[in-house]
CSV table of N, CA and C in Angstrom, one decimal:
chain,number,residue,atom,x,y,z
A,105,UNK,N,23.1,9.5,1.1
A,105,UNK,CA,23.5,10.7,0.6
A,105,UNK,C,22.4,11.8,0.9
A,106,UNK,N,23.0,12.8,1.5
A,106,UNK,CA,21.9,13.7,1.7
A,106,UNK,C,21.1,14.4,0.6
A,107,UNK,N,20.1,14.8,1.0
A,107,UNK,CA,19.0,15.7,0.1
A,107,UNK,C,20.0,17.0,-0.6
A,108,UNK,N,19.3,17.3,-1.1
A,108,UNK,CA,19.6,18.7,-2.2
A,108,UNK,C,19.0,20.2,-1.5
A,109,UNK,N,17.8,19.6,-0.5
A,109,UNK,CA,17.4,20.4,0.3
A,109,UNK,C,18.5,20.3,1.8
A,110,UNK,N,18.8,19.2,1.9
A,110,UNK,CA,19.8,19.4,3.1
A,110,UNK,C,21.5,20.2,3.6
A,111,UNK,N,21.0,20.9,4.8
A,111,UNK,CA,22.0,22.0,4.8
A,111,UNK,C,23.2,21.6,5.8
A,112,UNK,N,24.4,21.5,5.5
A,112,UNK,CA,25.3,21.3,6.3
A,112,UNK,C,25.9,21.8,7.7
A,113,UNK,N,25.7,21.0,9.1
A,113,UNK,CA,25.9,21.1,10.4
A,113,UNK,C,27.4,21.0,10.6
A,114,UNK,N,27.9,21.3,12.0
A,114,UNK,CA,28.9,21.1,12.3
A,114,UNK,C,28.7,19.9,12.9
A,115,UNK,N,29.4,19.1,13.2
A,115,UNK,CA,29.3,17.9,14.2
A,115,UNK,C,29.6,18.3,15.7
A,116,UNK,N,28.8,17.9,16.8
A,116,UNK,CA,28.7,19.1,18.0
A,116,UNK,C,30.2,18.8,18.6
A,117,UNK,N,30.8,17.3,18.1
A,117,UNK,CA,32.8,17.4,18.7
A,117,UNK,C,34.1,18.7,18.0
A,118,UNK,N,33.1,19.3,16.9
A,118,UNK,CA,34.1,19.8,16.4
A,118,UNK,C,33.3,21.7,16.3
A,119,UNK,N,32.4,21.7,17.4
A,119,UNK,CA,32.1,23.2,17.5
A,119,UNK,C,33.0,23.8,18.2
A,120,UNK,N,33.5,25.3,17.8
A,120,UNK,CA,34.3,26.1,18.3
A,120,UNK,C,33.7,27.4,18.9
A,121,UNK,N,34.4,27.3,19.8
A,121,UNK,CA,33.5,28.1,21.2
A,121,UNK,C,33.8,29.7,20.9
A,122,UNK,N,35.0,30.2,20.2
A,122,UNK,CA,34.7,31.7,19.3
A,122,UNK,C,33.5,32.3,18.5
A,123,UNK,N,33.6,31.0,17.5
A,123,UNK,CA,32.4,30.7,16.9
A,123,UNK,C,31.3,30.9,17.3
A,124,UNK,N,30.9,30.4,18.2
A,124,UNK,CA,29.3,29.9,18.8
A,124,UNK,C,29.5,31.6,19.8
A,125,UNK,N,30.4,31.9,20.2
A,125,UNK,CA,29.9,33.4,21.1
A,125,UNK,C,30.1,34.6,20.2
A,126,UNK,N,30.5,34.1,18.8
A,126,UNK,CA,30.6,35.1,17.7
A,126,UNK,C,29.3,35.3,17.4
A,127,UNK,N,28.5,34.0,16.9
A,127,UNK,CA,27.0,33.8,16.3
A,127,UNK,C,26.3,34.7,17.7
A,128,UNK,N,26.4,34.2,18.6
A,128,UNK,CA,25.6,34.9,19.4
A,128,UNK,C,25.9,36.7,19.6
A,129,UNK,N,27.3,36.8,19.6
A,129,UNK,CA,27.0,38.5,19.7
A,129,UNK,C,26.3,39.5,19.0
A,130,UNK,N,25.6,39.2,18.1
A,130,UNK,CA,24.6,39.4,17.7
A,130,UNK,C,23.1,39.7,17.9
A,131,UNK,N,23.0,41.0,18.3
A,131,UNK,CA,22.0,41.1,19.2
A,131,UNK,C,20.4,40.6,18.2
A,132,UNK,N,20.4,40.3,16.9
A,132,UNK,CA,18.9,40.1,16.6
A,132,UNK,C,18.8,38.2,16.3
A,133,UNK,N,20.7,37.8,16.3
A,133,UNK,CA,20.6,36.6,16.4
A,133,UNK,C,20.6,36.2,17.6
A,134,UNK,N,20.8,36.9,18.8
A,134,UNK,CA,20.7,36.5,20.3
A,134,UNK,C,19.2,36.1,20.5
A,135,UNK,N,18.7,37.3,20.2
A,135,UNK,CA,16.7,37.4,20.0
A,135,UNK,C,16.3,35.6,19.6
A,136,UNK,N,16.6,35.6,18.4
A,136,UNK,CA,16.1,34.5,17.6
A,136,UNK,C,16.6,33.4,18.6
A,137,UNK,N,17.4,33.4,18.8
A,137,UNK,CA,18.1,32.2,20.0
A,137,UNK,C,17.5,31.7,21.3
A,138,UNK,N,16.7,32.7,21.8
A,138,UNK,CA,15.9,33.4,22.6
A,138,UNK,C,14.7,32.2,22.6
A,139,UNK,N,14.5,32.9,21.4
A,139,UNK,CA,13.1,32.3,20.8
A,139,UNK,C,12.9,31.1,20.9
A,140,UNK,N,13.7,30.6,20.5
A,140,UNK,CA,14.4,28.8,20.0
A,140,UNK,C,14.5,28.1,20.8
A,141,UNK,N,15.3,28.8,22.1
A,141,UNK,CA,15.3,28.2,23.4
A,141,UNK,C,13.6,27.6,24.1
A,142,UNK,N,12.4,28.6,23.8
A,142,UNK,CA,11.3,28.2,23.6
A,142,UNK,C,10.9,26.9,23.4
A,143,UNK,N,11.1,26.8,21.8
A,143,UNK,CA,10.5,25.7,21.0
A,143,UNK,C,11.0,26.2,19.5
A,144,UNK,N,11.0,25.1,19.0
A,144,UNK,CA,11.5,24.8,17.7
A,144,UNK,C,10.9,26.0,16.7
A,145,UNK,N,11.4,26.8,15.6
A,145,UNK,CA,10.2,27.3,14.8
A,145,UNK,C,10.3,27.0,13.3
A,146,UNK,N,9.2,27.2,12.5
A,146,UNK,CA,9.6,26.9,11.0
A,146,UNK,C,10.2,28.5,10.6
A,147,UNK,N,10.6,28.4,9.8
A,147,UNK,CA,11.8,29.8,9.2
A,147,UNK,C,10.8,30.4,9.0
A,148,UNK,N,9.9,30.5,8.4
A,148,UNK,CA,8.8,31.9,7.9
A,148,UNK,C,8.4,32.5,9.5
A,149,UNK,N,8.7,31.2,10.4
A,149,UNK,CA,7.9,32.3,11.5
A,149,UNK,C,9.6,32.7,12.9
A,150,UNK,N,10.4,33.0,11.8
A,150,UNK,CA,11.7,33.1,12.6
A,150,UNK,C,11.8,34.9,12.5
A,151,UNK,N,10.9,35.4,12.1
A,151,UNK,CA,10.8,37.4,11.6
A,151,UNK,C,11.5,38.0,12.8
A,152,UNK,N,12.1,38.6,13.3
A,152,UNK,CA,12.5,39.0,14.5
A,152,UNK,C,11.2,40.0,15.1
A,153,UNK,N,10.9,40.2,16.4
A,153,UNK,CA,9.7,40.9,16.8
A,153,UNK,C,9.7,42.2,16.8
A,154,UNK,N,11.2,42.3,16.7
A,154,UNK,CA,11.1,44.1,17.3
A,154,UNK,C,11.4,45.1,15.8
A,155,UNK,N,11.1,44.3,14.4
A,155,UNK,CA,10.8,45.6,13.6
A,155,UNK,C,11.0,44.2,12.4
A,156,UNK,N,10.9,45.2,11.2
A,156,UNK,CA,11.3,44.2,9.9
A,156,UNK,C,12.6,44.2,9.2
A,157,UNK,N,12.8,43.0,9.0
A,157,UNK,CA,14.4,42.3,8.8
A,157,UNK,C,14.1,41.7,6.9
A,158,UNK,N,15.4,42.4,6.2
A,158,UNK,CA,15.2,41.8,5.0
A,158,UNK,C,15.5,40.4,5.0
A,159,UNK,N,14.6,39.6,4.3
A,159,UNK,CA,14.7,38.3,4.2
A,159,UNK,C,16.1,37.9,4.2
A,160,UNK,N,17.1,38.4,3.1
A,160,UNK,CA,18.8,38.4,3.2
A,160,UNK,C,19.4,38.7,4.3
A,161,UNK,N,18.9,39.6,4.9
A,161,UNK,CA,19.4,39.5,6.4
A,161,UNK,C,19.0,38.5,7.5
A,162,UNK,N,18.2,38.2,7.4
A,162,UNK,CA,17.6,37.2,8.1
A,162,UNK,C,18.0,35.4,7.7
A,163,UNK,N,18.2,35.4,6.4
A,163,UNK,CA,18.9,34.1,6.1
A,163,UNK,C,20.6,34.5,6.6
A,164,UNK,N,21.0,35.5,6.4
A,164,UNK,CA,22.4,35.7,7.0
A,164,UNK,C,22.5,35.0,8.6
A,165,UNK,N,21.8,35.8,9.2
A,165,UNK,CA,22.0,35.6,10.5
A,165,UNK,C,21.7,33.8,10.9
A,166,UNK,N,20.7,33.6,10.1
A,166,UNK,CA,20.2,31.6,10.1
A,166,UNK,C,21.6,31.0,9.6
A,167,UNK,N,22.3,31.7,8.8
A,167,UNK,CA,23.4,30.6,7.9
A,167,UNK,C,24.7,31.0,9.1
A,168,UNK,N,24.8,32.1,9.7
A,168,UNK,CA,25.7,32.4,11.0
A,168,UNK,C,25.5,31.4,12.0
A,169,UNK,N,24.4,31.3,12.9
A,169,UNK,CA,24.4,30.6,14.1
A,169,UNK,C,24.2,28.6,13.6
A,170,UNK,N,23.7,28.7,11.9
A,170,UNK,CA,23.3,27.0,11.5
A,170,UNK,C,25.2,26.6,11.4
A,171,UNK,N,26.3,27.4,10.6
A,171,UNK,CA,27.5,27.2,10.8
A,171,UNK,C,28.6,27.5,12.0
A,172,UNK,N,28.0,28.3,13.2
A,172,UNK,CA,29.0,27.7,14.4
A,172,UNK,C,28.1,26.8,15.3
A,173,UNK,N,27.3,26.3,14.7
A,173,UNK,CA,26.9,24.8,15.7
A,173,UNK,C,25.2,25.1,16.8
A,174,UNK,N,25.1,26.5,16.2
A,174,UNK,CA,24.0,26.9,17.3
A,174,UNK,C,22.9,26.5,17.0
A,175,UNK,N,22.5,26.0,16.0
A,175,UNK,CA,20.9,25.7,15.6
A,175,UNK,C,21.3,24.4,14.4
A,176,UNK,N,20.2,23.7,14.6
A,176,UNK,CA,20.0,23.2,13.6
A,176,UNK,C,18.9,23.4,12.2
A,177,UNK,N,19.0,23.4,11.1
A,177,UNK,CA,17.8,24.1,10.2
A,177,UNK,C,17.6,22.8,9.3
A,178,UNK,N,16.8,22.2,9.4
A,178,UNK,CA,16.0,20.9,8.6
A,178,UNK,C,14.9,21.3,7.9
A,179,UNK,N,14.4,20.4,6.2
A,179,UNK,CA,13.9,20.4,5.7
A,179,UNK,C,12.9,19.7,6.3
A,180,UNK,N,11.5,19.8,6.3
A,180,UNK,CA,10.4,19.0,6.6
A,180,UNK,C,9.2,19.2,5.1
A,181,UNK,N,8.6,18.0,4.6
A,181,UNK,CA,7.7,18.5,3.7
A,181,UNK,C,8.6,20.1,2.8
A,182,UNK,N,7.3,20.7,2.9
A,182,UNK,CA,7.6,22.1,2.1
A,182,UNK,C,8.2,23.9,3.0
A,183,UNK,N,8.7,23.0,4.1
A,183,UNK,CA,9.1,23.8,5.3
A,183,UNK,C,10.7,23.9,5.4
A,184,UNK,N,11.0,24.6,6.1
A,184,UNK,CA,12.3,24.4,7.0
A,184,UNK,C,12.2,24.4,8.5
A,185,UNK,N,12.6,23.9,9.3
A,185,UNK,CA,12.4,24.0,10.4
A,185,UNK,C,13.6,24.6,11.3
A,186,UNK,N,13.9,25.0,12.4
A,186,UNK,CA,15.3,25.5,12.9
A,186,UNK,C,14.7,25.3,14.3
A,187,UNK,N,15.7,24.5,14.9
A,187,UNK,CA,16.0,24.1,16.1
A,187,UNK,C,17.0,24.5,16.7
A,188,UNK,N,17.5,24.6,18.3
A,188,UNK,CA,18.6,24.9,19.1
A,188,UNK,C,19.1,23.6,19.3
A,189,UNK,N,20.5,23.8,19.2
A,189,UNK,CA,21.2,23.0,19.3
A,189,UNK,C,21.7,22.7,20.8
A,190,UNK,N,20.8,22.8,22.0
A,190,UNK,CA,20.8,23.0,23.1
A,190,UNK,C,21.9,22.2,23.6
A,191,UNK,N,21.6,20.3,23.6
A,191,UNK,CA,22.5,19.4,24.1
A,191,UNK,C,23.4,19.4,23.7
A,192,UNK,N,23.9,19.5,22.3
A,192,UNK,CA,25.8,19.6,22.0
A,192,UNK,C,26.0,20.7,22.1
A,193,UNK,N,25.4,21.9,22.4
A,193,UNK,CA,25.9,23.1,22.7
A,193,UNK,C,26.5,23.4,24.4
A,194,UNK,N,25.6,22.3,25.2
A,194,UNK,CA,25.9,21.8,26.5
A,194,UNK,C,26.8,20.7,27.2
A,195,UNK,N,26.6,20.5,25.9
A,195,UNK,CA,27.9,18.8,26.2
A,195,UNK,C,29.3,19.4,25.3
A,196,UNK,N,29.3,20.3,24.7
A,196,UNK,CA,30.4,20.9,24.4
A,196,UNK,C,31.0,21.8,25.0
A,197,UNK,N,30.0,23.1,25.7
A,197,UNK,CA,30.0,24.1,26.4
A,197,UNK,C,29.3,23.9,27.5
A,198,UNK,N,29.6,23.4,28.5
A,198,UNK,CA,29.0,23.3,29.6
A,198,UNK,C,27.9,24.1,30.3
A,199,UNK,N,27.2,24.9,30.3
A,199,UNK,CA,26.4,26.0,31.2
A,199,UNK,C,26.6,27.7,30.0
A,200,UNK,N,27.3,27.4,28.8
A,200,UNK,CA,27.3,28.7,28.6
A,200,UNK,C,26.2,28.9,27.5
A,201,UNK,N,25.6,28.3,27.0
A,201,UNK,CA,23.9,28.9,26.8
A,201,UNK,C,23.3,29.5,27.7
A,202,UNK,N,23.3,28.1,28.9
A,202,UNK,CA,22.7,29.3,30.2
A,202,UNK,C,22.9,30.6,30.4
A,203,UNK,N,24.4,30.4,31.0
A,203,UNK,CA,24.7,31.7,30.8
A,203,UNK,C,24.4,33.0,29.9
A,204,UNK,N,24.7,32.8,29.0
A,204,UNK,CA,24.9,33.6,28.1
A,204,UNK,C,22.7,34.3,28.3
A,205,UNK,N,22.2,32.9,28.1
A,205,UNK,CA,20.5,33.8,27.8
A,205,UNK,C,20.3,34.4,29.4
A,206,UNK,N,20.7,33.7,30.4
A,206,UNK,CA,20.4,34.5,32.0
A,206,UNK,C,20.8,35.8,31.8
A,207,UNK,N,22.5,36.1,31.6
A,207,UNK,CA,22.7,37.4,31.2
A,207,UNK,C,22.2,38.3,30.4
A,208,UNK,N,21.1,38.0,29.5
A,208,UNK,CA,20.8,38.9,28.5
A,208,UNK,C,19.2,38.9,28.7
A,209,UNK,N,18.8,38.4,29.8
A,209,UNK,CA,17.4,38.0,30.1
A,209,UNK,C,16.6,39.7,29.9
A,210,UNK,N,15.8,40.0,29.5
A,210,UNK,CA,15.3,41.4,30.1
A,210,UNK,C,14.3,41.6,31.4
């Protein structure tokens, strides 16, 4: 049974590709995606770079891309952690991560 801290994923057979280019049209959730694509981060250090985001906004946009399949967000210790959901986003959508961060590269 899962945790009380644990947050509900899509399973990567049943992500919907609306969905996942909905999450992403979002230019401060594109950013964060960006980011991710990097390396993994814990949520306190998920702040967007280019000004200040209210916390509610900022959990908005994590509960957007954690429910169309884009990220993963795990509890660790006294943390959260958020990952990209890179491989089922790839094995479901073939090349359009790529795409999508190539095209928006700056």
């Amino acid at each position: 049974m899962p945790g009380a801290r644990d947050l509900p994923h899509p399973d990567a057979a049943s992500l919907v590709l609306t969905d996942v280019l909905f999450a992403l049209s979002d230019p401060s959730r594109l950013a964060l995606v960006r980011r991710l694509a990097q390396a993994p981060l814990e949520v306190s250090a998920c702040h967007p770079t280019e000004g200040k985001v209210p916390k509610s906004t900022l959990s908005h946009h994590l509960k957007t891309l954690r429910e169309a399949g884009v990220i993963r967000n795990v509890p660790e210790g006294r943390h959260r952690y958020v990952s990209l959901r890179r491989e089922d986003l790839d094995d479901r959508f073939p090349g359009l991560l790529d795409a999508v961060l190539r095209a928006t590269a700056d």
